[in-house]
XYZ file of C-alpha atoms in Angstrom:
385
model
C -103.279 51.289 -90.943
C -102.602 54.839 -92.134
C -104.276 56.107 -88.982
C -101.891 54.043 -86.843
C -98.869 55.392 -88.727
C -100.082 58.976 -88.383
C -100.678 58.463 -84.675
C -97.221 56.959 -84.238
C -95.587 59.824 -86.124
C -97.502 62.359 -84.066
C -96.301 60.764 -80.831
C -92.719 60.671 -82.134
C -92.851 64.359 -83.079
C -94.276 65.263 -79.686
C -91.506 63.337 -77.907
C -88.866 65.058 -80.034
C -90.407 68.437 -79.286
C -90.244 67.809 -75.536
C -86.671 66.489 -75.771
C -85.499 69.535 -77.712
C -87.149 71.862 -75.187
C -85.292 70.021 -72.408
C -82.056 70.417 -74.376
C -82.442 74.186 -74.501
C -83.231 74.200 -70.794
C -80.001 72.245 -70.217
C -77.866 75.030 -71.688
C -77.612 74.011 -75.340
C -78.175 76.380 -78.245
C -79.230 73.732 -80.768
C -80.511 70.149 -80.585
C -80.742 67.592 -83.391
C -82.346 64.148 -83.117
C -81.807 61.223 -85.460
C -82.300 57.490 -85.693
C -79.083 55.492 -86.022
C -80.522 53.800 -89.114
C -80.329 57.168 -90.873
C -76.534 56.983 -90.677
C -76.822 54.848 -93.792
C -77.464 58.060 -95.720
C -73.824 58.975 -95.080
C -72.734 56.460 -97.707
C -70.159 58.884 -99.109
C -68.355 59.387 -95.819
C -66.306 56.159 -95.663
C -64.710 56.794 -99.076
C -64.000 60.460 -98.325
C -62.535 59.528 -94.961
C -60.416 56.721 -96.420
C -59.109 59.152 -99.030
C -58.179 61.575 -96.245
C -56.349 58.879 -94.297
C -54.626 57.627 -97.432
C -53.282 61.099 -98.181
C -51.568 61.220 -94.744
C -53.034 64.642 -93.947
C -53.788 63.880 -90.306
C -50.301 64.199 -88.835
C -49.777 62.407 -85.517
C -53.497 61.866 -84.931
C -53.321 58.114 -85.486
C -56.498 57.641 -83.452
C -58.378 58.808 -86.537
C -57.456 55.514 -88.213
C -59.652 53.677 -85.718
C -62.586 56.037 -86.051
C -64.100 54.572 -89.190
C -64.886 51.193 -87.625
C -67.214 52.926 -85.166
C -69.075 54.531 -88.066
C -70.000 51.058 -89.272
C -70.533 49.651 -85.780
C -71.814 52.365 -83.394
C -72.838 49.574 -81.033
C -69.179 49.374 -80.011
C -69.610 52.755 -78.361
C -73.005 51.983 -76.821
C -74.381 48.432 -77.070
C -77.902 48.455 -78.489
C -77.684 52.067 -79.633
C -80.794 53.149 -81.578
C -80.659 56.920 -81.731
C -78.428 59.950 -81.290
C -79.075 63.445 -79.995
C -76.554 66.043 -81.164
C -76.217 69.290 -79.243
C -74.407 72.585 -79.752
C -73.202 74.869 -76.965
C -72.063 78.432 -77.650
C -68.690 79.345 -76.153
C -68.189 83.021 -76.951
C -67.378 84.705 -73.625
C -70.179 86.653 -71.984
C -67.723 89.555 -71.747
C -67.467 89.770 -75.549
C -67.971 93.228 -77.049
C -69.411 94.302 -80.380
C -67.222 93.860 -83.466
C -65.457 91.046 -81.642
C -64.136 89.532 -84.885
C -62.235 92.695 -85.760
C -60.982 92.977 -82.182
C -59.625 89.433 -82.269
C -57.971 89.911 -85.683
C -56.291 93.042 -84.315
C -54.767 90.991 -81.486
C -52.877 88.959 -84.077
C -50.970 92.107 -85.033
C -49.604 92.667 -81.519
C -46.840 90.088 -81.532
C -45.710 90.872 -77.991
C -48.903 89.217 -76.708
C -49.788 85.561 -77.093
C -52.942 84.551 -78.937
C -54.982 81.741 -77.374
C -57.930 80.357 -79.317
C -61.207 81.713 -77.945
C -62.568 78.263 -77.075
C -59.636 77.546 -74.731
C -59.697 80.716 -72.645
C -62.272 79.444 -70.188
C -63.130 76.139 -68.526
C -62.399 72.860 -70.311
C -65.359 72.279 -72.617
C -65.155 68.500 -72.124
C -66.125 68.986 -68.483
C -68.858 71.541 -69.199
C -70.532 69.606 -72.012
C -70.445 66.283 -70.179
C -71.994 67.865 -67.089
C -74.771 69.407 -69.159
C -75.308 66.230 -71.189
C -75.837 64.311 -67.946
C -78.354 66.939 -66.865
C -80.026 66.626 -70.262
C -80.186 62.823 -69.958
C -81.966 63.154 -66.608
C -84.548 65.446 -68.166
C -85.072 63.025 -71.078
C -85.735 60.166 -68.660
C -88.736 62.084 -67.320
C -90.097 62.095 -70.893
C -89.409 58.575 -72.172
C -88.597 56.653 -69.008
C -85.453 54.707 -68.167
C -82.900 54.216 -70.955
C -79.201 53.488 -71.479
C -77.006 56.245 -72.835
C -73.494 57.521 -73.358
C -72.334 61.128 -73.492
C -69.750 61.735 -76.214
C -67.485 64.791 -76.283
C -64.435 64.569 -78.554
C -62.747 61.676 -76.760
C -65.224 59.142 -78.186
C -64.590 58.128 -81.846
C -67.771 59.471 -83.382
C -68.417 61.740 -86.383
C -69.994 64.669 -84.534
C -70.198 67.033 -87.486
C -71.786 64.463 -89.790
C -74.348 63.642 -87.120
C -75.001 67.348 -86.578
C -75.577 67.835 -90.304
C -78.008 64.911 -90.371
C -79.713 66.298 -87.276
C -80.318 69.609 -89.022
C -78.040 71.715 -86.794
C -76.025 73.129 -89.674
C -73.780 72.414 -92.637
C -70.080 71.684 -92.963
C -68.298 74.853 -94.022
C -65.361 75.141 -96.393
C -63.080 75.373 -93.345
C -64.392 71.873 -92.369
C -66.227 73.268 -89.293
C -69.973 73.124 -88.739
C -71.811 76.350 -89.572
C -75.217 77.456 -88.375
C -77.169 80.415 -89.796
C -78.128 81.648 -86.313
C -74.907 80.913 -84.392
C -72.034 80.909 -86.899
C -69.435 78.331 -85.821
C -68.489 79.497 -82.325
C -69.953 76.514 -80.516
C -68.999 73.062 -79.288
C -70.687 69.840 -80.315
C -71.664 66.950 -78.093
C -73.562 63.716 -78.747
C -75.849 61.704 -76.513
C -76.251 58.130 -77.747
C -79.367 56.281 -76.574
C -80.511 52.666 -76.660
C -84.039 54.054 -77.036
C -85.626 54.468 -80.497
C -86.228 58.052 -81.623
C -87.293 59.328 -85.028
C -85.059 61.620 -87.072
C -86.373 65.109 -86.434
C -84.993 66.959 -89.437
C -82.760 66.028 -92.331
C -79.594 67.856 -93.320
C -79.350 71.589 -93.966
C -78.245 73.053 -97.291
C -74.733 74.454 -97.687
C -74.830 78.255 -97.411
C -71.153 79.092 -98.010
C -71.825 79.998 -101.627
C -68.802 81.352 -103.497
C -67.137 82.742 -100.345
C -63.498 81.642 -99.944
C -62.520 83.927 -97.036
C -61.607 81.087 -94.666
C -59.389 79.423 -97.265
C -57.614 82.618 -98.238
C -56.856 83.865 -94.717
C -55.132 80.693 -93.468
C -51.577 81.760 -92.442
C -50.002 78.429 -93.396
C -52.095 77.599 -96.478
C -53.359 74.490 -94.702
C -56.374 74.179 -96.981
C -55.856 72.264 -100.207
C -59.226 73.631 -101.279
C -62.764 73.895 -99.886
C -63.504 71.183 -97.286
C -59.921 69.814 -97.557
C -57.611 70.520 -94.633
C -54.024 69.304 -94.375
C -53.604 69.039 -90.603
C -49.820 68.905 -90.967
C -49.902 72.630 -91.777
C -52.776 73.688 -89.509
C -51.696 75.920 -86.608
C -54.298 74.403 -84.291
C -52.809 70.989 -84.976
C -49.203 72.198 -84.699
C -49.720 73.945 -81.357
C -52.028 71.366 -79.740
C -52.031 67.879 -81.258
C -48.448 67.827 -82.562
C -46.140 66.759 -79.755
C -42.794 67.093 -81.503
C -40.646 69.710 -83.189
C -42.477 72.281 -85.300
C -40.981 72.454 -88.826
C -38.715 75.491 -89.207
C -40.432 76.669 -92.386
C -43.795 76.870 -90.577
C -42.606 78.653 -87.427
C -42.619 82.212 -88.864
C -46.166 81.646 -90.174
C -47.493 80.844 -86.705
C -47.036 84.431 -85.548
C -48.163 84.974 -81.956
C -50.592 82.033 -81.854
C -49.604 79.908 -78.863
C -52.652 77.644 -78.544
C -54.900 77.010 -81.498
C -55.887 79.340 -84.313
C -59.163 81.166 -84.990
C -58.392 82.893 -88.290
C -60.824 80.920 -90.447
C -63.596 81.608 -87.934
C -62.749 85.254 -87.336
C -63.086 86.004 -91.056
C -66.249 83.946 -91.592
C -69.251 86.189 -92.411
C -71.631 83.821 -90.633
C -69.917 84.484 -87.305
C -71.428 87.949 -87.150
C -74.403 85.950 -85.840
C -72.365 84.168 -83.154
C -73.924 84.462 -79.713
C -72.400 84.531 -76.263
C -72.371 81.403 -74.138
C -75.390 80.389 -72.084
C -73.028 79.514 -69.211
C -70.328 81.530 -67.443
C -67.790 78.685 -67.659
C -66.342 80.029 -70.906
C -65.488 83.491 -69.594
C -61.781 84.273 -69.984
C -59.390 83.112 -67.273
C -55.864 84.316 -66.436
C -56.136 87.225 -68.845
C -55.506 84.834 -71.740
C -57.206 87.173 -74.176
C -54.433 89.754 -73.743
C -51.365 88.234 -72.044
C -47.728 89.177 -72.711
C -45.533 86.417 -74.087
C -42.663 87.217 -71.735
C -44.996 86.882 -68.748
C -46.380 83.536 -69.925
C -42.869 82.267 -70.713
C -41.838 83.066 -67.130
C -44.333 80.646 -65.573
C -42.916 77.724 -63.613
C -44.393 74.282 -64.154
C -46.399 74.572 -60.940
C -47.757 77.944 -62.085
C -48.706 76.393 -65.417
C -50.628 73.619 -63.668
C -52.295 75.878 -61.132
C -53.321 78.602 -63.562
C -54.623 76.137 -66.136
C -56.408 73.916 -63.642
C -59.747 72.979 -65.191
C -58.613 74.229 -68.611
C -58.212 72.254 -71.838
C -54.766 73.856 -72.223
C -53.470 71.710 -69.394
C -53.535 68.611 -71.590
C -50.682 69.761 -73.863
C -48.298 69.839 -70.916
C -45.799 72.407 -69.697
C -43.032 71.754 -72.210
C -45.304 71.952 -75.227
C -46.708 75.178 -73.801
C -43.172 76.614 -73.578
C -42.383 75.332 -77.089
C -45.308 77.278 -78.512
C -44.415 80.471 -76.657
C -40.777 80.195 -77.735
C -41.870 80.143 -81.381
C -44.101 83.180 -80.826
C -41.255 85.017 -79.090
C -39.000 84.302 -82.055
C -41.634 85.798 -84.347
C -41.850 88.860 -82.083
C -38.194 89.745 -82.601
C -38.428 93.456 -83.535
C -37.707 94.718 -87.021
C -37.553 98.223 -88.391
C -40.820 100.143 -88.538
C -42.596 97.604 -86.355
C -44.286 98.114 -82.974
C -44.746 101.848 -83.550
C -47.490 101.797 -80.902
C -44.885 101.208 -78.179
C -42.202 103.565 -76.949
C -38.565 102.778 -77.715
C -37.946 102.247 -73.998
C -40.739 99.671 -73.678
C -39.611 97.906 -76.842
C -36.079 97.685 -75.510
C -37.181 96.334 -72.129
C -39.439 93.693 -73.698
C -36.711 92.628 -76.096
C -34.152 92.416 -73.283
C -36.455 90.280 -71.136
C -37.316 87.998 -74.051
C -33.653 87.394 -74.840
C -32.899 86.778 -71.170
C -35.691 84.207 -70.852
C -34.783 82.449 -74.099
C -31.133 82.105 -73.063
C -32.277 80.530 -69.831
C -34.614 78.114 -71.633
C -31.873 76.944 -74.004
C -30.487 74.913 -71.111
C -33.907 73.451 -70.338
C -33.829 69.705 -69.664
C -36.537 69.243 -72.295
C -35.109 69.136 -75.837
C -38.529 70.257 -77.085
C -38.109 73.555 -75.229
C -34.383 74.089 -75.786
C -34.559 73.493 -79.565
C -37.306 76.055 -80.101
C -35.801 78.535 -77.619
C -32.508 78.321 -79.495
C -34.260 79.042 -82.791
C -36.128 81.988 -81.277
C -32.950 83.469 -79.811
C -31.364 83.153 -83.231
C -34.190 85.276 -84.645
C -33.309 88.072 -82.223
C -29.587 87.836 -82.870
C -30.096 87.892 -86.628
C -32.033 91.149 -86.387
C -29.651 93.099 -84.179
């Protein structure tokens, strides 16, 4: 009997080894395998998640209310599901230089340029991960034979980070993101659900954040209530991407030049000194979004917005929300004494003049979302004259 069990375990380990090798060959930086039955070890999650929902810290993201039912019944996502394979894919641009964290933090000081979160500067990760997950599934079929599966990337209500922790890919950091000792947190997560039984390859990794509080302390809007507790209503990533309405006036000055997402808690994280560049070229920067002037971006027509962001995750927020975000950043760029010393007075004057001109034009925009924020931004310039 013991011999049979040992033989079975040996076969399971060999299958997992081959699957993980195929995952690396498919462009992923980490692969975790677990049996769906092991989800039962996440017995604390439902209460924590219910507490989070009850505290109304998720803003407009009402879809999160429906997520918990899929935790209890993963078969609603894939009938007959028996196992999950969690993958990570690095997204740091291949053009990234040394000391990239310091370089990115420096960009936040130049308020004449817009800051776009690193993950959104290249091709839409949904498309890239799904393509590679399909490739991965084909490779797995050559190992275990025919099976049913579903590739999950964000849009499917599944707890990716919890699965990744169970699969041994990393631990949840104090900024609520997944951290990995060899890759930091600059990677995307995807999940491949299978109706084929696989054995859990490795149980969860220990938390290695220690006493560090850098990510909590750097947050511009104080969105963290404490370690592992994020109030999305104050998070800049939420405000500039998920939030579709008017940004609260008291939070606008804290957003600075961030026009799509926010990387602060990742840029300051010590573990990200180990972040590695992407295995694929899809995440290289497009449209100069790592160093683009706000006035230039604010000048785009709707057709330019759609054409330039074709194939980008930015496209999903829509043109008016894009302009809303830039208007706020322009308002924050209104010059004050002893600021922008790195620019000549002539250049400062020209940039200011163009910003005011564009904002006045946008005040009459047919979209209230744009006109309201443009009006506020123009007021910031007028109040500092």
